[in-house]
Each structure stands twice: as C-alpha cells, then as structure tokens.
Coordinates of C-alpha atoms and ligand atoms in Angstrom, one line a residue:
X115 CA 20.7 -12.0 -6.4
X116 CA 17.1 -12.2 -7.3
X117 CA 15.2 -9.4 -5.3
X118 CA 11.5 -10.9 -4.4
X119 CA 10.9 -8.2 -1.9
X120 CA 9.2 -5.4 -4.0
X121 CA 6.1 -4.9 -1.6
X122 CA 8.9 -3.6 0.9
X123 CA 10.5 -1.3 -1.6
X124 CA 11.7 -0.9 -5.2
X125 CA 14.7 0.6 -6.9
X126 CA 14.4 4.2 -8.0
X127 CA 13.8 4.2 -12.0
X128 CA 16.2 5.8 -14.4
X129 CA 13.2 8.1 -16.0
X130 CA 12.5 9.3 -12.2
X131 CA 16.0 10.1 -11.2
X132 CA 16.4 12.1 -14.6
X133 CA 12.9 13.9 -13.6
X134 CA 14.2 14.8 -10.3
X135 CA 17.9 15.8 -10.9
X136 CA 16.9 19.5 -12.2
X137 CA 15.0 20.2 -9.2
X138 CA 18.1 19.0 -7.0
X139 CA 20.5 21.1 -9.0
X140 CA 19.5 24.0 -11.2
X141 CA 16.0 24.5 -10.0
X142 CA 16.4 24.0 -6.5
X143 CA 14.0 27.1 -5.4
X144 CA 11.5 26.8 -2.4
X145 CA 8.0 27.0 -4.2
X146 CA 7.0 29.6 -1.5
X147 CA 9.8 32.2 -2.8
X148 CA 8.7 35.2 -4.8
X149 CA 11.2 35.4 -7.1
X150 CA 12.2 33.3 -10.4
X151 CA 13.9 30.7 -8.8
X152 CA 11.0 29.9 -6.5
X153 CA 8.4 30.3 -9.1
X154 CA 10.2 27.8 -11.4
X155 CA 9.9 25.1 -8.2
X156 CA 6.4 26.2 -7.9
X157 CA 5.6 25.4 -11.5
X158 CA 7.5 22.1 -11.0
X159 CA 5.4 21.2 -7.9
X160 CA 1.9 22.2 -9.9
X161 CA 3.3 20.2 -12.7
X162 CA 3.6 17.1 -10.4
X163 CA 0.1 17.9 -9.0
X164 CA -1.5 18.0 -12.2
X165 CA 0.2 14.8 -13.3
X166 CA -1.0 12.8 -10.1
X167 CA -4.6 14.4 -10.3
X168 CA -4.8 13.2 -14.1
X169 CA -3.8 9.7 -13.0
X170 CA -6.0 9.6 -10.0
X171 CA -9.0 11.3 -12.1
X172 CA -9.4 13.8 -9.4
X173 CA -8.7 17.8 -8.9
X174 CA -5.5 19.1 -8.3
X175 CA -6.5 20.7 -5.1
X176 CA -7.6 17.1 -3.9
X177 CA -3.7 16.1 -3.9
X178 CA -1.7 16.6 -0.8
X179 CA 2.0 15.6 -0.9
X180 CA 3.2 13.9 2.1
X181 CA 6.5 11.9 3.3
X182 CA 5.1 8.8 2.3
X183 CA 2.0 6.0 2.8
X184 CA 2.5 6.4 6.8
X185 CA 2.0 9.8 6.7
X186 CA -0.9 9.7 4.1
X187 CA -2.4 7.3 6.4
X188 CA -2.2 9.3 9.5
X189 CA -3.3 12.4 7.6
X190 CA -6.3 10.7 6.3
X191 CA -7.4 9.0 9.6
X192 CA -6.5 11.7 12.2
X193 CA -7.5 14.2 9.7
X194 CA -10.9 13.3 8.9
X195 CA -11.7 11.9 12.2
X196 CA -10.8 15.1 14.1
X197 CA -12.4 17.5 11.6
X198 CA -15.5 15.5 11.3
X199 CA -18.4 16.1 14.1
X200 CA -20.5 13.3 12.9
X201 CA -19.3 10.9 15.9
X202 CA -16.7 9.2 17.4
X203 CA -16.8 5.8 15.6
X204 CA -14.5 4.4 13.0
X205 CA -14.8 1.1 11.0
X206 CA -11.5 -0.6 9.4
X207 CA -10.6 -4.4 8.4
X208 CA -8.7 -6.4 10.9
X209 CA -5.9 -6.8 8.4
X210 CA -4.9 -3.2 7.8
X211 CA -1.2 -2.1 7.9
X212 CA 0.3 -0.8 11.0
X213 CA 0.2 2.5 9.5
X214 CA -3.6 2.4 9.9
X215 CA -3.9 0.3 13.0
X216 CA -1.6 2.1 15.2
X217 CA -3.2 5.4 14.1
X218 CA -6.7 3.9 15.1
X219 CA -5.3 2.9 18.4
X220 CA -4.3 6.4 19.1
X221 CA -7.4 7.8 18.1
X222 CA -9.1 5.3 20.6
X223 CA -6.5 6.0 23.6
X224 CA -6.2 9.7 23.0
X225 CA -9.3 10.9 21.5
X226 CA -11.7 8.3 22.7
X227 CA -12.8 7.1 19.3
X228 CA -14.5 3.4 19.2
X229 CA -13.0 1.2 16.9
X230 CA -14.8 -1.6 14.9
X231 CA -12.3 -3.7 13.2
X232 CA -14.2 -6.1 10.7
X233 CA -13.2 -9.8 10.5
X234 CA -11.7 -11.0 7.1
X235 CA -12.5 -14.6 5.3
X236 CA -9.7 -17.3 5.2
X237 CA -8.8 -15.6 1.9
X238 CA -8.7 -12.1 3.5
X239 CA -11.8 -10.7 2.1
X240 CA -14.1 -8.1 3.9
X241 CA -17.7 -9.0 3.5
X242 CA -19.9 -6.2 2.2
X243 CA -22.7 -7.1 4.5
X244 CA -20.5 -7.2 7.6
X245 CA -19.5 -3.6 6.7
X246 CA -23.3 -2.4 6.3
X247 CA -23.9 -4.1 9.7
X248 CA -21.1 -2.3 11.4
X249 CA -21.9 1.2 10.3
X250 CA -23.8 3.4 12.8
X251 CA -25.2 6.8 13.3
X252 CA -21.7 7.7 14.9
X253 CA -19.5 6.4 12.2
X254 CA -17.2 9.0 11.2
X255 CA -14.9 7.4 8.6
X256 CA -14.3 3.8 7.2
X257 CA -11.0 2.8 6.2
X258 CA -10.3 -0.6 4.3
X259 CA -6.9 -1.2 2.3
X260 CA -7.1 -1.7 -1.4
X261 CA -4.5 -4.7 -1.3
X262 CA -3.0 -6.3 1.7
X263 CA 0.7 -6.0 2.1
X264 CA 1.5 -9.5 3.4
X265 CA -0.8 -11.8 1.6
X266 CA -1.9 -9.4 -1.5
X267 CA -5.6 -10.0 -1.4
X268 CA -7.4 -7.2 -3.2
X269 CA -10.6 -6.0 -1.5
X270 CA -13.9 -5.0 -3.7
X271 CA -13.4 -1.5 -3.0
X272 CA -16.1 0.0 -5.3
X273 CA -18.7 -2.1 -3.6
X274 CA -17.2 -1.6 0.0
X275 CA -17.2 2.4 -0.7
X276 CA -20.6 2.3 -2.3
X277 CA -22.1 1.0 1.0
X278 CA -20.4 3.8 2.9
X279 CA -21.4 6.4 0.2
X280 CA -25.3 5.2 0.7
X281 CA -24.7 6.4 4.4
X282 CA -22.5 9.6 3.7
X283 CA -19.7 8.2 5.7
X284 CA -16.2 9.2 4.2
X285 CA -14.2 6.4 2.7
X286 CA -10.4 6.0 2.9
X287 CA -8.4 3.3 1.1
X288 CA -4.7 2.5 1.6
X289 CA -3.8 1.9 -1.9
X290 CA 0.1 1.6 -1.1
X291 CA 0.6 -1.9 -2.5
X292 CA -2.3 -1.7 -5.0
X293 CA -0.8 1.5 -7.0
X294 CA 1.1 0.0 -10.1
X295 CA -0.9 -2.9 -10.3
X296 CA -4.7 -2.0 -9.9
X297 CA -6.9 0.9 -11.4
X298 CA -6.7 4.0 -9.6
X299 CA -9.4 6.1 -10.7
X300 CA -10.9 7.5 -7.6
X301 CA -14.1 8.3 -9.3
X302 CA -14.7 4.9 -10.3
X303 CA -13.6 3.4 -6.9
X304 CA -15.7 5.8 -5.2
X305 CA -13.5 6.7 -2.7
X306 CA -13.0 10.1 -0.6
X307 CA -9.4 9.4 0.6
X308 CA -6.7 7.2 -0.7
X309 CA -2.8 7.0 0.4
X310 CA -0.2 6.1 -2.1
X311 CA 3.8 5.8 -1.3
X312 CA 6.5 6.6 -3.8
X313 CA 8.9 4.0 -2.9
X314 CA 6.9 1.0 -3.9
X315 CA 6.6 2.4 -7.4
X316 CA 10.1 3.2 -8.5
X317 CA 10.3 6.7 -6.8
X318 CA 12.5 7.2 -3.6
X319 CA 11.7 6.6 0.0
X320 CA 10.0 9.6 1.6
X321 CA 7.6 10.8 -0.9
X322 CA 4.0 9.8 -0.8
X323 CA 0.6 11.4 -1.9
X324 CA -2.6 11.6 0.1
X325 CA -5.6 12.0 -2.3
X326 CA -8.4 13.6 -0.3
X327 CA -11.5 15.5 -1.7
X328 CA -11.0 19.0 -1.2
X329 CA -14.7 19.5 0.1
X330 CA -14.0 17.0 3.1
X331 CA -12.8 18.8 6.4
X332 CA -9.5 17.8 7.3
X333 CA -7.6 18.6 10.4
X334 CA -3.8 19.1 9.6
X335 CA -1.4 16.9 11.4
X336 CA 1.8 19.5 10.7
X337 CA 1.2 23.0 11.4
X338 CA 3.3 25.9 10.0
X339 CA 3.7 28.0 6.9
X340 CA 0.3 26.5 5.3
X341 CA 1.7 24.6 2.5
X342 CA -0.3 22.2 0.7
X343 CA -3.5 24.6 1.1
X344 CA -2.9 24.4 5.0
X345 CA -3.5 20.6 4.8
X346 CA 0.6 19.8 5.5
X347 CA 2.6 22.7 6.4
X348 CA 6.5 22.6 5.6
X349 CA 8.7 23.3 2.6
X350 CA 7.6 21.1 -0.1
X351 CA 9.8 18.2 -1.4
X352 CA 9.4 19.3 -4.9
X353 CA 12.0 16.8 -6.2
X354 CA 10.2 13.9 -4.5
X355 CA 6.5 15.2 -5.5
X356 CA 7.9 15.3 -9.2
X357 CA 9.6 11.7 -8.8
X358 CA 6.3 10.3 -7.3
X359 CA 4.3 11.9 -10.4
X360 CA 6.7 10.5 -12.8
X361 CA 6.7 7.2 -11.4
X362 CA 3.0 6.8 -11.0
X363 CA 2.6 8.1 -14.6
X364 CA 4.8 5.4 -16.1
X365 CA 3.2 2.4 -13.9
X366 CA -0.1 3.6 -14.9
X367 CA 0.9 3.6 -18.5
X368 CA 2.4 0.0 -18.3
X369 CA -0.2 -1.2 -16.0
X370 CA -2.4 -3.5 -18.3
X371 CA 0.9 -5.0 -20.0
X372 CA 2.5 -5.4 -16.6
X373 CA -0.2 -6.9 -14.8
X374 CA -1.0 -9.6 -17.6
X375 CA 2.7 -10.7 -17.6
X376 CA 3.0 -10.8 -13.9
X377 CA -0.3 -12.6 -13.2
X378 CA 1.0 -15.6 -15.6
X379 CA 4.5 -15.4 -13.6
X380 CA 2.5 -15.2 -10.2
X381 CA 0.4 -18.4 -10.8
X382 CA 3.4 -20.3 -12.2
X383 CA 5.2 -19.7 -9.0
X384 CA 2.3 -20.6 -6.7
X385 CA 1.8 -23.8 -8.7
X386 CA 5.5 -24.7 -8.7
X387 CA 5.6 -24.3 -4.9
X388 CA 2.2 -25.7 -4.0
X389 CA 3.3 -29.0 -6.1
X390 CA 6.8 -29.1 -4.9
X391 CA 6.4 -28.8 -1.1
X392 CA 3.9 -31.1 0.6
X393 CA 1.6 -29.2 3.0
X394 CA 2.3 -25.9 1.6
X395 CA -0.3 -23.4 2.0
X396 CA -1.1 -20.4 -0.2
X397 CA -2.0 -17.6 2.0
X398 CA -4.5 -15.1 0.9
X399 CA -6.8 -15.3 -2.1
X400 CA -6.2 -17.6 -5.0
X401 CA -7.4 -15.2 -7.8
X402 CA -8.2 -11.9 -6.1
X403 CA -4.8 -11.1 -5.4
X404 CA -2.0 -8.6 -6.4
X405 CA -0.3 -9.7 -9.9
X406 CA 3.2 -9.5 -7.9
X407 CA 2.6 -11.3 -4.7
X408 CA 2.7 -14.8 -3.7
X409 CA 2.6 -15.6 -0.1
X410 CA 2.6 -19.1 1.5
X411 CA 3.1 -20.8 5.1
X412 CA 4.9 -24.1 5.3
X413 CA 3.8 -25.8 8.5
X414 CA 6.7 -27.4 10.3
X415 CA 9.5 -25.1 9.0
X416 CA 10.6 -22.0 10.5
X417 CA 10.0 -18.8 8.4
X418 CA 13.2 -17.3 9.5
X419 CA 15.2 -20.2 8.6
X420 CA 13.5 -20.5 5.3
X421 CA 14.4 -16.8 4.6
X422 CA 18.1 -17.5 5.4
X423 CA 18.2 -20.7 3.4
X424 CA 16.8 -18.5 0.5
X425 CA 19.2 -15.9 0.7
X426 CA 22.0 -18.4 0.6
X427 CA 20.3 -19.6 -2.6
X428 CA 20.5 -16.1 -3.9
X429 CA 17.0 -15.1 -3.5
X430 CA 16.0 -12.2 -1.0
X431 CA 12.3 -12.1 0.0
X432 CA 10.6 -11.6 3.6
X433 CA 8.1 -13.2 5.9
X434 CA 5.5 -10.6 5.5
X435 CA 5.6 -7.0 6.1
X436 CA 8.9 -5.4 6.4
X437 CA 7.9 -3.9 9.6
X438 CA 7.4 -7.2 11.1
X439 CA 10.3 -8.8 9.8
X440 CA 12.4 -10.1 12.7
X441 CA 9.7 -10.0 15.2
X442 CA 9.2 -13.2 17.0
X443 CA 5.3 -12.5 17.3
X444 CA 3.2 -14.2 14.5
X445 CA 1.6 -11.8 12.1
X446 CA -1.8 -10.2 13.0
X447 CA -2.9 -10.6 9.5
X448 CA -2.2 -14.2 9.2
X449 CA -4.1 -14.7 12.4
X450 CA -6.9 -12.7 11.3
X451 CA -7.0 -15.1 8.4
X452 CA -7.4 -18.0 10.9
X453 CA -4.0 -19.5 10.8
X454 CA -2.7 -21.1 14.0
X455 CA -0.1 -19.1 15.6
X456 CA 2.7 -21.8 15.0
X457 CA 1.5 -21.9 11.0
X458 CA 1.8 -18.1 10.7
X459 CA 5.4 -18.3 12.3
X460 CA 6.2 -20.2 8.8
X461 CA 5.1 -17.5 6.4
X462 CA 7.1 -16.3 3.3
X463 CA 6.2 -13.5 0.9
X464 CA 7.7 -13.1 -2.5
X465 CA 7.1 -10.0 -4.3
X466 CA 8.5 -8.5 -7.5
X467 CA 8.3 -5.7 -9.8
X468 CA 7.5 -5.8 -13.7
X469 CA 11.2 -5.9 -14.4
X470 CA 11.4 -9.3 -13.0
X471 CA 11.6 -11.9 -15.6
X472 CA 10.2 -15.5 -16.2
X473 CA 13.8 -16.7 -15.7
X474 CA 14.1 -15.2 -12.4
X475 CA 10.9 -16.4 -11.3
X476 CA 11.5 -20.2 -12.6
X477 CA 14.8 -20.0 -10.3
X478 CA 13.1 -18.6 -7.3
X479 CA 10.6 -21.3 -7.6
X480 CA 13.1 -23.9 -7.5
X481 CA 14.8 -22.4 -4.8
X482 CA 11.9 -21.9 -2.7
X483 CA 11.0 -25.8 -2.8
X484 CA 14.6 -26.9 -2.1
X485 CA 15.1 -24.2 0.7
X486 CA 11.9 -25.4 2.4
X487 CA 12.6 -29.2 2.2
X488 CA 16.2 -28.2 3.6
X489 CA 14.7 -26.5 6.4
X490 CA 12.1 -29.3 7.0
X491 CA 15.1 -31.8 7.1
X492 CA 14.2 -33.7 4.0
X493 CA 17.0 -31.9 2.1
X494 CA 17.0 -32.7 -1.6
X495 CA 20.5 -31.4 -2.4
Ligands
PLP273 N1 0.4 0.9 3.9 C1 0.8 -0.2 3.3 C2 -0.1 -1.3 2.9 C3 2.2 -0.7 3.1 O1 2.5 -1.8 2.7 C4 2.9 0.3 3.7 C5 4.5 -0.1 3.6 O2 4.9 -1.1 3.5 C6 2.7 1.5 4.1 C7 1.4 1.8 4.2 C8 3.6 2.5 4.5 O3 4.3 3.4 3.5 P1 5.7 4.1 3.6 O4 6.6 2.9 3.8 O5 5.7 5.0 2.6 O6 5.5 5.0 4.9

C-alpha cells in the first residue's frame, strides 16, 4: 500500500517513540508534584519547551502545549480576541481550516465579533493590499494560514504579518501543514502566534503547540490548576510534549534536504498527471505550494469514485481535508478558489512524507492516471 495522505496524519517516528517511552514508564510523574518523580517529569517538560522554543526562535515562556492543532487555533483566536480590548473585528482568509473558521463563527455568534474573510486568487493566495484595506481601528486580530491543507498553497506570511505589525494588530498563523516543510522562525516570520500539530510531523495524535508571545494578553479556554502559566490548565501531557519537541527538532534538521527531494517528486507527479489525464486541473499555486502536496480536479469524474479506484490500485489518498472526506458538499476552499461546485466535487489530494520514495510516487502517478480514466469510462486497463 502506498500512503499518500500525510496531510491527514503521519506514522509516529521511531526516535519519537523512543523519546516518549521513559515518560510513560519510569518517569511517569506529574510535573506539578513536589517530589523527585514529579521533578523529573517537570525537567522533561522544561526540556521539551526549550527545544520547541529553540526551533521556533522564541522564548520558552512563549510556548503553550495543547492537545493539537485545533486547540492551538482555538486558544489563539478566542484567547487573543477575548483578552484584547481593542475592538471586535477579526480578519482571516476565506480558505482557513475549519478549526479557524468555526472558531470565528463562534466568536461572531456568541461574542458579537465582526469577521472579514479575505478572498484569495485562483491559486489560493491572499493579496497584501486586500489585507491592508480590510484592517480597521477595531481590528483585534488577523489570522492567515501558512499553508493550505487542501491545495498546499503557501502564503507570503512575512509580508502579510508586516502589514499587521505596522498597525500593531496581533497576527496568528496556522502552521499545521507548513511545519516540517517551511521555515518556522517566528521572529523572521514576524508572527505573534502560531499553531503546530504533532501528528502531522511524526509525533502521536493529541499533542500540539501554540506559540504566543508571552506579552500578549491571552484569555485561557481551559481553567483549573493553572498549568502552562495559567494559559492552559490540566496535567500536562509530558510524553506528548517531548514527542512533539523531538519530532519538530528532527523535521527541522532534515527540512532543507527533504524539501529539495520532495519538490522534485511533487513536480514529477504533477506533470505526469496533467500530461496523462485530459482536462486535469492542478488546484492551488503551481510553485508557491508545499513540497509534499499535489492536488487536482478532474472535471466529469466523481472524486469519491477516484478515491475508491485508487485504493483498489494500492494508493490511499484523500479528496481534500480529512474533515471534509465523505461530505457530499463541495469544499469551501475549492469554491473560494473560483472552481464550479461540480468541478470541486472531483478533487484529489496526494500528500506524502520525506520517507516516500521516487518509486512510490512514480507508481502512484500511473495509478492516478489509470484510475481517473477508468472512472471517466475511458478505461485503459
Ligand atoms: N489546521 C490545519 C491547517 C490542519 O490541516 C489541521 C488538521 O488537519 C488542523 C488545523 C487541526 O489539527 P489537529 O488535527 O491536530 O487538531
């Protein structure tokens, strides 16, 4: 089986499991306990925090461990919006993950925030001038994802964050798909908050990080024992924090080498599919895209049928986001890119890890071409 759904989740890496193991066995303490077992767990948590801070070029106090990307996004958006007296207006892109869009909807319904969703180009890019024009005296927060999970388009975060910095408006980015493939230096990116999820990087599901500048007021979502400096109560998932930190360090070390190889595989796959299937459309930006994501639409063919056919051929993939899989509604992201609803129903996303080989990508390219043709009724086999 060739697994081409890494944007949904990844396998836990052996180095990560090995780093977690002692914290689930001998060093199982509660970091808040005042005895040697607890102190040992607290040291491990501190080590994970410093490791993450080093990779993100921030202070350890800017790191809040969460249960994943969804919680990190929720904490950033609700936490900053509800703590900042500036106003009740939030700016986001129209192609954010549901973890952001649904949180914004909550802030609108329950707390009366006004939300501006910035349109994107056909390739999925946010326009800097459109962002500048959307900011008002009331804007409390801006959130724009680093890389899109359905089409892989990468936003020019340093330029967009700079527009907000000029106006002293906090800027958050959802870097869940970007982590492992794009630079994460928060100072160079110029962001005030950034979400990362462990299970996209080779750590287990259920661990994430919100980088949030410690000077930014933040209303906690979870109240209790005051862990994470009061920003996220609850006994810390020490093994999860160490897993995430270890996975992050590994992908950061390997990033330059992995990205170059992956871009070659991506462009091979894109060309093979576009040349092999008449009318195939590449969705997202041709170049400003994640090295490990290729996404297409195949007008006239059902996306669900393509997925089934591909799985029969030994390739597992997705129609877009894992959350939207199985949904009969066309993807909001593809509609925002200007695709017709019928065309948006034909989407296919292939995404992989650095461990995916050239041979697997070549096999997958052939399988995509033959599967789409089979579904279109042309049938080459
Ligand atoms: N943001 C983006 C861009 C994602 O792709 C995902 C997961 O697919 C999330 C947030 C949610 O992360 P998690 O699964 O860790 O809750």
